[in-house]
Coordinates of C-alpha atoms and ligand atoms in Angstrom, one line a residue:
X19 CA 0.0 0.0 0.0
X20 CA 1.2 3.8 -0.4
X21 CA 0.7 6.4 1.5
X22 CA -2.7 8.2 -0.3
X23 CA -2.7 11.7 -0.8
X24 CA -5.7 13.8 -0.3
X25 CA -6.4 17.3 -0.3
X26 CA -6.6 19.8 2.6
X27 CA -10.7 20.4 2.6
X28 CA -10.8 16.1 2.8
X29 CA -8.6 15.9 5.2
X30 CA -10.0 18.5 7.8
X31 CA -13.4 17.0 6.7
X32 CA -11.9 13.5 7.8
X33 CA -10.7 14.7 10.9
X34 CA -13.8 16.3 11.8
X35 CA -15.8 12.9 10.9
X36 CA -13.2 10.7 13.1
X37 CA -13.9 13.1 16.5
X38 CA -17.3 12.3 16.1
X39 CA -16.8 9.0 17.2
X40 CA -14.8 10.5 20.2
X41 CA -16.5 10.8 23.6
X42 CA -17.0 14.9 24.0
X43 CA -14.2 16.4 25.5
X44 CA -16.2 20.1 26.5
X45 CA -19.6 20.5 27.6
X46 CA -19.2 19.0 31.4
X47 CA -20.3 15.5 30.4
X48 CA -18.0 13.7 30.2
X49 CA -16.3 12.8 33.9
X50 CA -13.3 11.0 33.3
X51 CA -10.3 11.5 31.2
X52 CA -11.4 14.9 30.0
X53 CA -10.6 18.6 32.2
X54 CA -13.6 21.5 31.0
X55 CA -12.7 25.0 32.5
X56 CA -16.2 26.1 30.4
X57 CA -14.1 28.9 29.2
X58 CA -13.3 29.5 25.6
X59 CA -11.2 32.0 25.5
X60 CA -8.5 29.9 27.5
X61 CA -9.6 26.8 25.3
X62 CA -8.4 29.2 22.2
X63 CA -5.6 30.4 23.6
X64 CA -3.9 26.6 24.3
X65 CA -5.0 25.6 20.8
X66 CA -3.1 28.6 19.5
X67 CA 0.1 27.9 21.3
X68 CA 0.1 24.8 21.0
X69 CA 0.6 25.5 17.4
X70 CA 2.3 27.8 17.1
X71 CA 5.1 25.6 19.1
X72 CA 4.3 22.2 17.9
X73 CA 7.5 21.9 15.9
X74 CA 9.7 23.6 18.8
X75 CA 11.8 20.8 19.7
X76 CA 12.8 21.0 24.0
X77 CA 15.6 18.5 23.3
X78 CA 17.9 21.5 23.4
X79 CA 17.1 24.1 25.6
X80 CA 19.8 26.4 24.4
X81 CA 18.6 25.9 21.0
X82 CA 14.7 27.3 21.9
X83 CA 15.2 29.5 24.9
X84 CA 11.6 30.8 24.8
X85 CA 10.8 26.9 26.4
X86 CA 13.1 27.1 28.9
X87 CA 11.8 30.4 30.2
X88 CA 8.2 29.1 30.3
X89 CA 9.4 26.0 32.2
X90 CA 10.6 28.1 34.9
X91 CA 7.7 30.1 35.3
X92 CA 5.6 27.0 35.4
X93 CA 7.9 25.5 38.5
X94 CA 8.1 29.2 39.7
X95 CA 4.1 29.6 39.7
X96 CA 3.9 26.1 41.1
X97 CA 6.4 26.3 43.8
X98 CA 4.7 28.5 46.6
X99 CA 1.1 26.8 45.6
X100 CA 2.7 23.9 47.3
X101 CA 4.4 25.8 50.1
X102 CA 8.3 24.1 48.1
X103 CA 11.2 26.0 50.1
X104 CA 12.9 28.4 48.0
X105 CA 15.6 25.7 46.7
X106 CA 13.0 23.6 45.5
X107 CA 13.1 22.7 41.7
X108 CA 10.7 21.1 39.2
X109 CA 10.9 19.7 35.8
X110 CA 7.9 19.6 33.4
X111 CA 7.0 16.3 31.7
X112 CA 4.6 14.6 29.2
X113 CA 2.3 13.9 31.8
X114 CA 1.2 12.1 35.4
X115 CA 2.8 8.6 34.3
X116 CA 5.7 10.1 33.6
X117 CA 6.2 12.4 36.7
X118 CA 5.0 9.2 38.7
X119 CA 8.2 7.5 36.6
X120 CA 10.9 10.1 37.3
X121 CA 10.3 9.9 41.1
X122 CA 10.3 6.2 41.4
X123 CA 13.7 6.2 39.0
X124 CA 15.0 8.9 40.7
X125 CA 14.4 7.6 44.2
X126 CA 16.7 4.2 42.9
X127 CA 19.0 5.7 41.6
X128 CA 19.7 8.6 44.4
X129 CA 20.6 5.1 46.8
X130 CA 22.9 2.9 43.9
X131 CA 24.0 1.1 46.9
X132 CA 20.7 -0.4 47.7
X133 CA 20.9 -3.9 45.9
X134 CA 17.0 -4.6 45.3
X135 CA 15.4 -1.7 45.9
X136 CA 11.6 -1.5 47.3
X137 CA 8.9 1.2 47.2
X138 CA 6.5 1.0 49.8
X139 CA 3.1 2.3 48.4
X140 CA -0.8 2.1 49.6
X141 CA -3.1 -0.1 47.4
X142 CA -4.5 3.2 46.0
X143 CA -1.7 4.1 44.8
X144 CA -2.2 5.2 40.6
X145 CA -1.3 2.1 38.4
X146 CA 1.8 4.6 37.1
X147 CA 3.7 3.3 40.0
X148 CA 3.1 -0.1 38.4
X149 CA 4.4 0.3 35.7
X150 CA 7.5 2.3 37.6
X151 CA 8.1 -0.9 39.2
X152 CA 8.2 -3.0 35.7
X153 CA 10.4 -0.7 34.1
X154 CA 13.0 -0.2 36.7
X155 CA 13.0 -3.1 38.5
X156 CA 11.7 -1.5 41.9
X157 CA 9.7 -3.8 44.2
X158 CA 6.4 -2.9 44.9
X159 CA 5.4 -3.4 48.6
X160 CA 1.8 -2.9 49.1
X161 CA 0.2 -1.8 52.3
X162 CA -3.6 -1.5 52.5
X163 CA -6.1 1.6 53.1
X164 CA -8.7 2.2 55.5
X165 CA -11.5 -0.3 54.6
X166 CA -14.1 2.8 55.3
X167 CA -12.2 5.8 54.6
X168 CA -9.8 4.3 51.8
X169 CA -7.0 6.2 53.4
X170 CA -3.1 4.6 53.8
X171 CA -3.1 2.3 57.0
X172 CA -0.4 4.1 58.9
X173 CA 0.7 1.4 61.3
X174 CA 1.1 -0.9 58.0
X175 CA 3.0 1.3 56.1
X176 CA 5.6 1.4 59.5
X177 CA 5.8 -2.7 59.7
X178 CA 5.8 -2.7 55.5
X179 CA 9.0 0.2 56.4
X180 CA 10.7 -1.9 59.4
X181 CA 10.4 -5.2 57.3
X182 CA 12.4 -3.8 54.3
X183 CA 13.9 -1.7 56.0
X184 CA 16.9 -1.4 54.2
X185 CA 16.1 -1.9 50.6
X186 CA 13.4 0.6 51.0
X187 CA 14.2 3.7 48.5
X188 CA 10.9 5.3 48.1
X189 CA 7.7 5.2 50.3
X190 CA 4.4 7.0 48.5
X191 CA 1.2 8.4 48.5
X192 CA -1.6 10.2 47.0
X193 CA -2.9 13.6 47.1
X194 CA -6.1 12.3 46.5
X195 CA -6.1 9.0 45.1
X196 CA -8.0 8.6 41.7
X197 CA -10.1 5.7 42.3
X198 CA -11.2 7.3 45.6
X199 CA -10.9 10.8 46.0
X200 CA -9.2 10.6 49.6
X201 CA -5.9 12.2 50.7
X202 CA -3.6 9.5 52.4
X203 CA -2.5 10.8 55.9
X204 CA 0.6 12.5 54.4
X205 CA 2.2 13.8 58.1
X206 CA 1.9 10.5 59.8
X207 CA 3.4 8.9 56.4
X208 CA 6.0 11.8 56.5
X209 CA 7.3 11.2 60.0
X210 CA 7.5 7.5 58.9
X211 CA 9.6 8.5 55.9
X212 CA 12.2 11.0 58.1
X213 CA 12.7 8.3 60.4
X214 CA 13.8 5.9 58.4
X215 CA 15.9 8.1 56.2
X216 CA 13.5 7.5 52.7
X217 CA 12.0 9.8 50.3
X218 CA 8.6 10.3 50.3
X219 CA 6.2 11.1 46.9
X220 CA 3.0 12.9 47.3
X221 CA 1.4 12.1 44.2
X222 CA -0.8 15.2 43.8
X223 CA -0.9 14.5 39.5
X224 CA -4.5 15.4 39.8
X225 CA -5.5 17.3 42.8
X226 CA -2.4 19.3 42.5
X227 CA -4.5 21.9 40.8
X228 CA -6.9 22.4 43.0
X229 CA -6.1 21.7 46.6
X230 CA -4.0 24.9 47.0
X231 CA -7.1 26.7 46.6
X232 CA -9.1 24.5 48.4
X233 CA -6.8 24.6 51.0
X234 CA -7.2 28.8 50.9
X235 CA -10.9 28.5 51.5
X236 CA -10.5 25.8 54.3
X237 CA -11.7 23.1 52.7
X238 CA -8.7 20.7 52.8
X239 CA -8.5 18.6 56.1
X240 CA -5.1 17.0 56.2
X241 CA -1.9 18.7 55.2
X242 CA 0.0 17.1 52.0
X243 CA 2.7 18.9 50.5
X244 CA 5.9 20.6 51.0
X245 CA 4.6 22.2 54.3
X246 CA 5.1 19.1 55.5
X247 CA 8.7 17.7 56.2
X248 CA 9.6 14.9 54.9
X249 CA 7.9 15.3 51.9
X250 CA 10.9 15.1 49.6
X251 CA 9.3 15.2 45.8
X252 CA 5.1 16.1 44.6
X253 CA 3.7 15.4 40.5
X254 CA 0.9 17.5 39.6
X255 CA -0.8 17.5 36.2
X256 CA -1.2 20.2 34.5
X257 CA -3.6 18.9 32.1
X258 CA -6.2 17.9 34.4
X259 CA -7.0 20.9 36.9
X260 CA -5.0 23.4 35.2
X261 CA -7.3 22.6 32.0
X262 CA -4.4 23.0 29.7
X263 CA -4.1 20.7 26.2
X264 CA -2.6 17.9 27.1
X265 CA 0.7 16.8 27.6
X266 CA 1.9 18.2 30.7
X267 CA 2.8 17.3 34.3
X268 CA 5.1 18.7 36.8
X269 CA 7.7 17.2 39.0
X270 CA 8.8 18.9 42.2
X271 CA 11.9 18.3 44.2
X272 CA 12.2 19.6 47.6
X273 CA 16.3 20.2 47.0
X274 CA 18.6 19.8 43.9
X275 CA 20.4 16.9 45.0
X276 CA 17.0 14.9 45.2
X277 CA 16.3 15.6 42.1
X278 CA 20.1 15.1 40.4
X279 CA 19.8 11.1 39.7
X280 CA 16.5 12.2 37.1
X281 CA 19.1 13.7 34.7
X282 CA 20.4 11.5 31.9
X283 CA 23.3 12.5 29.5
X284 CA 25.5 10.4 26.7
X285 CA 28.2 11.7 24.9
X286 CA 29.4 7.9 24.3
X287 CA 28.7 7.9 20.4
X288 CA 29.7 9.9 17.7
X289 CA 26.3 12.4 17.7
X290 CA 25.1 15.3 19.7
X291 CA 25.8 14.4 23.8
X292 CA 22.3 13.6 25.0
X293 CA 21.4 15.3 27.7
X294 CA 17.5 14.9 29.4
X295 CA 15.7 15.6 32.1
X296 CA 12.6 13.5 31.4
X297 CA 12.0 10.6 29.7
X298 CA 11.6 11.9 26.3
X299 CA 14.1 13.4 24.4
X300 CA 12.9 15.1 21.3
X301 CA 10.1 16.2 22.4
X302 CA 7.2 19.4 21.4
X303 CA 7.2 22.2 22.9
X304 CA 3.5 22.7 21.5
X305 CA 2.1 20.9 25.1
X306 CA 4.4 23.3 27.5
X307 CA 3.7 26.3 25.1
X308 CA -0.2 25.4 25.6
X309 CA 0.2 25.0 29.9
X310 CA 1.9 28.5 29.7
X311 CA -0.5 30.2 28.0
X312 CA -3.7 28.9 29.9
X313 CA -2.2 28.8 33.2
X314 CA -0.9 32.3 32.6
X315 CA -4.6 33.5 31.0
X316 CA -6.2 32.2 34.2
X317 CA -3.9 33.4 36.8
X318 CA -4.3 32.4 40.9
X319 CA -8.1 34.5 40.6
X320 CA -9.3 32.1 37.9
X321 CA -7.8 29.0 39.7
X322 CA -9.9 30.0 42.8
X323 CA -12.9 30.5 40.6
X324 CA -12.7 27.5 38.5
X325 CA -12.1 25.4 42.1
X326 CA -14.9 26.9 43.6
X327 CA -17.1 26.1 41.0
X328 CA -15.8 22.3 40.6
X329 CA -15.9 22.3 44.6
X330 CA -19.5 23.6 44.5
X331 CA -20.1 21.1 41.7
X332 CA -18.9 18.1 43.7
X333 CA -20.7 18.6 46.7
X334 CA -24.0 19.0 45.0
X335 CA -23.2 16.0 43.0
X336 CA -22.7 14.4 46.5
X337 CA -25.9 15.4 47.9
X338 CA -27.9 14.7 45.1
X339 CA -26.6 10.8 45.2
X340 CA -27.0 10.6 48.6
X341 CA -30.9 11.2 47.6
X342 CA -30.7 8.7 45.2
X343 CA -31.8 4.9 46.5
X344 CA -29.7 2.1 45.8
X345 CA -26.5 4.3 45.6
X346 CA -23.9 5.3 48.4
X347 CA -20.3 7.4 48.6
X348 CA -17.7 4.6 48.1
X349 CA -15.6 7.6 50.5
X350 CA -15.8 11.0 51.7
X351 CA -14.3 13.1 48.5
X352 CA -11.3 15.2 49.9
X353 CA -11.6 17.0 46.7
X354 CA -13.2 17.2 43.6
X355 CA -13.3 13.2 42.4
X356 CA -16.1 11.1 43.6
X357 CA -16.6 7.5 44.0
X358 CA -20.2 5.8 44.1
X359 CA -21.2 2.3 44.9
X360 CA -24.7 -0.1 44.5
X361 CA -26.2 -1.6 47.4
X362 CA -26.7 -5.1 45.2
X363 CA -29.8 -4.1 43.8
X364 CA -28.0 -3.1 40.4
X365 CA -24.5 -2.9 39.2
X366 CA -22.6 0.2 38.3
X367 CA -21.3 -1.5 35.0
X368 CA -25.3 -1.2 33.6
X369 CA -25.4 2.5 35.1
X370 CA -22.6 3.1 33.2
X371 CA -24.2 1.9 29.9
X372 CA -27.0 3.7 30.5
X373 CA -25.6 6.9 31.7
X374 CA -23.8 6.6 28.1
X375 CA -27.0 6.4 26.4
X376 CA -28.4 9.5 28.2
X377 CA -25.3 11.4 27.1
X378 CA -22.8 11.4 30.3
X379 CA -20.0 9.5 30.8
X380 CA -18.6 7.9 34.1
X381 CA -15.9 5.5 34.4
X382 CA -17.0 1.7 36.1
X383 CA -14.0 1.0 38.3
X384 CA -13.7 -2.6 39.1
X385 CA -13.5 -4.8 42.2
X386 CA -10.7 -4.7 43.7
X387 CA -9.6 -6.9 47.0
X388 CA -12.3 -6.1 49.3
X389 CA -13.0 -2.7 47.8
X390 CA -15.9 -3.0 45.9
X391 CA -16.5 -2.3 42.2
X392 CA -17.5 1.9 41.9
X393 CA -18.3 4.6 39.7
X394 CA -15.8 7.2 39.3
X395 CA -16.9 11.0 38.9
X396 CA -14.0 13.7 37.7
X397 CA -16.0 16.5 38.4
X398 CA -14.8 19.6 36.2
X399 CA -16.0 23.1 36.8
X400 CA -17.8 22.9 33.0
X401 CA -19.7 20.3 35.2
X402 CA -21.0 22.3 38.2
X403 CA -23.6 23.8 35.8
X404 CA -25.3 20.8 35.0
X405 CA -25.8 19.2 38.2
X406 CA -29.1 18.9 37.6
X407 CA -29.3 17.1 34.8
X408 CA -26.7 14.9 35.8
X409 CA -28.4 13.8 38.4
X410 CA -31.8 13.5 37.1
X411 CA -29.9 11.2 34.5
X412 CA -28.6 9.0 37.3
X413 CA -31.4 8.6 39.0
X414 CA -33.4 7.1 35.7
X415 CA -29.7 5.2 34.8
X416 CA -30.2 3.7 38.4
X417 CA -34.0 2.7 37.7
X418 CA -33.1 1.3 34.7
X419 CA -30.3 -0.8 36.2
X420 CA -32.3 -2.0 39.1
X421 CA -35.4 -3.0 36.6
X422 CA -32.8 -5.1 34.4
X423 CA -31.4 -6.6 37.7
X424 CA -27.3 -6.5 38.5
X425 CA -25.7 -8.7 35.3
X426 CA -24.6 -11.9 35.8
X427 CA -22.0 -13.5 33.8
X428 CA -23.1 -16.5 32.1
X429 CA -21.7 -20.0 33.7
X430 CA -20.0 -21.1 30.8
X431 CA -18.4 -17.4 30.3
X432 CA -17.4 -17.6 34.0
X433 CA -15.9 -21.5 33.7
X434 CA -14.0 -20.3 30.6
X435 CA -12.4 -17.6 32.3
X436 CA -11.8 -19.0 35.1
X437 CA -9.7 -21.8 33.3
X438 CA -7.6 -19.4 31.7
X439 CA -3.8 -18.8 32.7
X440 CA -2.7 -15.7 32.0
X441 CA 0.7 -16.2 32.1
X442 CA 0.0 -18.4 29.0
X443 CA -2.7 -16.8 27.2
X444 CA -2.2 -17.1 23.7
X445 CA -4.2 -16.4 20.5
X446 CA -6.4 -19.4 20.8
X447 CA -7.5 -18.9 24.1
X448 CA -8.4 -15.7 23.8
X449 CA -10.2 -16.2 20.5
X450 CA -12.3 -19.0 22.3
X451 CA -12.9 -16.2 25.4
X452 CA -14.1 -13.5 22.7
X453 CA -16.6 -16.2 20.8
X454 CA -17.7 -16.8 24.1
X455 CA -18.8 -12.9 25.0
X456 CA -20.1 -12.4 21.4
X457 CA -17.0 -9.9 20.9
X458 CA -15.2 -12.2 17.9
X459 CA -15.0 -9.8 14.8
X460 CA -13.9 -10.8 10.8
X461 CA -11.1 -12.0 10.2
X462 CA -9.6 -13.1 13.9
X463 CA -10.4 -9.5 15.2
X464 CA -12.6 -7.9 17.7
X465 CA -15.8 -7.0 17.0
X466 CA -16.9 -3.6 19.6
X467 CA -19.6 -4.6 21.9
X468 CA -22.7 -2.0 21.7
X469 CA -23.0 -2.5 25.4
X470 CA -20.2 -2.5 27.7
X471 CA -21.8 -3.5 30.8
X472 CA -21.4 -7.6 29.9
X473 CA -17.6 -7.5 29.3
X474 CA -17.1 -5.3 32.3
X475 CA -18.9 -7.7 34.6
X476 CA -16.8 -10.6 33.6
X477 CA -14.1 -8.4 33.6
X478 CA -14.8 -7.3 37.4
X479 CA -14.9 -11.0 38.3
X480 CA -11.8 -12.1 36.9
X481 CA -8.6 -11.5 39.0
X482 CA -6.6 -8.7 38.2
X483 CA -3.7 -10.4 36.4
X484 CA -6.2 -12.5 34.3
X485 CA -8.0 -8.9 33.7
X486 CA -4.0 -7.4 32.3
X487 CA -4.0 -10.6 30.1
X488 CA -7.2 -10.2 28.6
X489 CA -6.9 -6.5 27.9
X490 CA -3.4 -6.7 26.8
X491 CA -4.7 -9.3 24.4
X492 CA -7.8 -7.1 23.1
X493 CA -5.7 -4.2 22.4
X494 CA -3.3 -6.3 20.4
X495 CA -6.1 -7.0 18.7
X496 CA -7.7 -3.2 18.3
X497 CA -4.1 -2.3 17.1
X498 CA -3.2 -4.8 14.4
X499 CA -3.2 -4.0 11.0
X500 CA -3.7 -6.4 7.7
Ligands
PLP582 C1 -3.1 10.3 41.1 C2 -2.7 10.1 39.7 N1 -1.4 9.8 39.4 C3 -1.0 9.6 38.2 C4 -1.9 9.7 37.1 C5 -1.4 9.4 35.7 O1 -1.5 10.5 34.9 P1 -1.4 10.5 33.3 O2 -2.7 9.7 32.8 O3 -1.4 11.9 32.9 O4 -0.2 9.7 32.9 C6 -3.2 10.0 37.3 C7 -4.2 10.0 36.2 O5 -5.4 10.1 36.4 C8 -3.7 10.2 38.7 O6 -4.9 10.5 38.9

């Protein structure tokens, strides 16, 4: 095949057509991977600087000063909003994963001594540190939260700390965590961390945004960032609260020296000497460009305005589902992120569906251990405005759900599952597993089920590393080509 050539009008015309198919990224209904400010002007401004420095390249900052300078300012503006002493430094990255990356390799590499290194993290702790631990070899040490309030269990986190005692380079925590909205107790955690000599992340990647403002109105019950010692390094996205394009994430270090092991530089081969901060290399400056611009249009007023609202937003969300029967909190939000769960009468896989059909999105979270499987609400300020209707929608979602009953997976479904290893699943397996759930499409692919609700329930009742395999599998199967 060659690479077809069509003219400008087709193509923006194409482009157009594809987005349709895209959940909406504006209007407030869409509460999960998507940030609305509601205001277009800053929308137009991020767009236009993203643009106009899309082809910047930040490999180099020598070679395009003007991206250096509007680092800075972003770690400059960020730096009192989470009270960083006045040596504190920060790097912009690609985004929460890779913040979330940086610390973890930073943390193992600041202690090369350390022979197998261990992070020490709650159970709520963004899947980012995961993926930390696959690429750099750090062991993941789990400790759990607070059945009730889904907070880090403090005494666990000290034996988890005393057991590894030495290999431990890193302990972690979230400011709030995403599947729950909660702030871990980030002093107790912090006196845990000085007394045993470790670093300690705050994962703030999306409450960063908004807790400093919070915090000015009263609203934020348990200290979490650089105010508190011990805290040695904090991520916060700028493309979630800030509601900048996205693309960008800040990391903070407390000192320089903390932060020296994240650098990376080669002049072993016969090119340029690499030399990096982040992960990426060559990388746009179109994403920083964009944070600038829209975190400069809206200033500290328009952060404390756009909180409010979101604030305001979420805690009439809250009331309104405590009104509703059948639902419940799955936690008191700290924030602005909301979890909701089903008292057995329906399932929040089927809410989900039907939510979809009514226009709104919310994101099923699965089961997991004994938390139970939840609904997860990002709750933008573009939201606030539609409460109403949101809710009205959840309440007839939540009818609807409890008329069709919660979804049971078929026996045979479950048995087939349930026989699978996933350390072994290969192409057969999974092709028998897709005939199964009526997703087998042409030709060995998948075919994309109109409701989602039947493939999330079997999903929420197989194990978690059965759950990896089976996704891992589907997407190969989304991504291949002829
Ligand atoms: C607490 C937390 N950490 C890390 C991440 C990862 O961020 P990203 O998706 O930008 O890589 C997220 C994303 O939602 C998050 O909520």
């Amino acid at each position: 095949m060659t690479v077809p050539h069509h003219d400008a009008d087709e193509i923006r015309a194409r482009l157009q057509a594809l987005r349709e198919g895209d959940l909406p990224t504006h209007g407030g209904r869409t509460l999960a991977y998507v940030y609305d400010s509601g205001i277009a002007e800053a929308d137009a401004l991020g767009r236009e600087a993203l643009a106009a420095y899309g082809a910047t390249n930040g490999l180099d900052p020598t070679a395009f000063p003007s991206l250096l300078t509007m680092e800075r300012d972003l770690v400059a503006f960020a730096k009192p909003l989470f009270h960083a002493p006045v040596g504190a430094v920060g790097t912009v990255t690609s985004g929460g994963t890779e913040s979330v990356l940086l610390a973890v390799q930073t943390a193992r590499d600041g202690r090369p001594e350390v022979d197998r290194p261990v992070m020490v993290v709650p159970s709520t702790v963004h899947a980012a540190f995961h993926k930390a631990e696959h690429y750099f070899g750090v062991e993941r040490v789990t400790v759990p939260v607070d059945p009730r309030t889904k907070r880090a269990d403090v005494d666990a986190t000290a034996a988890a700390l005393a057991e590894h005692a030495d290999r431990v380079v890193l302990l972690a925590a979230s400011a709030p965590s995403y599947a729950h909205g909660v702030l871990d107790p980030v002093p107790e955690l912090a006196e845990l961390a000085l007394r045993h000599g470790v670093r300690f992340h705050v994962d703030a990647c999306i409450g960063g945004w908004v807790l400093p403002w919070l915090e000015r109105d009263g609203l934020v019950r348990h200290p979490w960032d650089f105010a508190v010692e011990g805290v040695t390094s904090i991520s916060a996205d700028l493309h979630k609260y800030a509601y900048t394009p996205k693309g960008v994430s800040l990391l903070l270090h407390r000192t320089p020296e903390l932060r020296r092991p994240q650098f990376f530089a080669s002049a072993d081969w016969p090119g340029y000497t690499m030399l990096n901060a982040t992960l990426q290399s060559t990388k746009s400056g179109g994403p920083l460009a964009a944070a600038w611009a829209v975190v400069s249009y809206f200033g500290d007023e328009g952060y404390r305005e756009l909180t409010r609202t979101a604030y305001a937003g979420t805690q009439a969300l809250v009331d309104g589902i405590a009104r509703i029967e059948h639902l419940a909190l799955a936690s008191e939000p700290d924030s602005t992120l909301v979890a909701v769960t089903t008292d057995g009468a329906c399932d929040v896989f089927t809410i989900s569906d039907a939510m979809l059909a009514r226009g709104w999105f919310v994101q099923p979270q699965m089961a997991y251990a004994d938390l139970p499987a939840t609904l997860h609400l990002t709750v933008s300020a573009a939201t606030a405005a539609h409460v109403d209707e949101f809710l009205a929608a959840l309440e007839e979602s939540v009818d609807a759900a409890v008329a069709s009953g919660p979804i049971a997976v078929d026996a045979p479904l479950r048995a087939a599952a349930a026989a699978l290893d996933p350390s072994t699943l290969d192409d057969a397996a999974f092709d028998g597993l897709l005939a199964l759930a009526g997703l087998a499409g042409e030709g060995g692919g998948v075919a994309p089920p109109e409701r989602m609700a039947p493939v999330n329930a079997l999903l929420d009742v197989a194990p978690p590393a059965l759950r990896e395999a089976l996704l891992v599998a589907f997407l190969d199967r989304l991504t291949r080509t002829e």
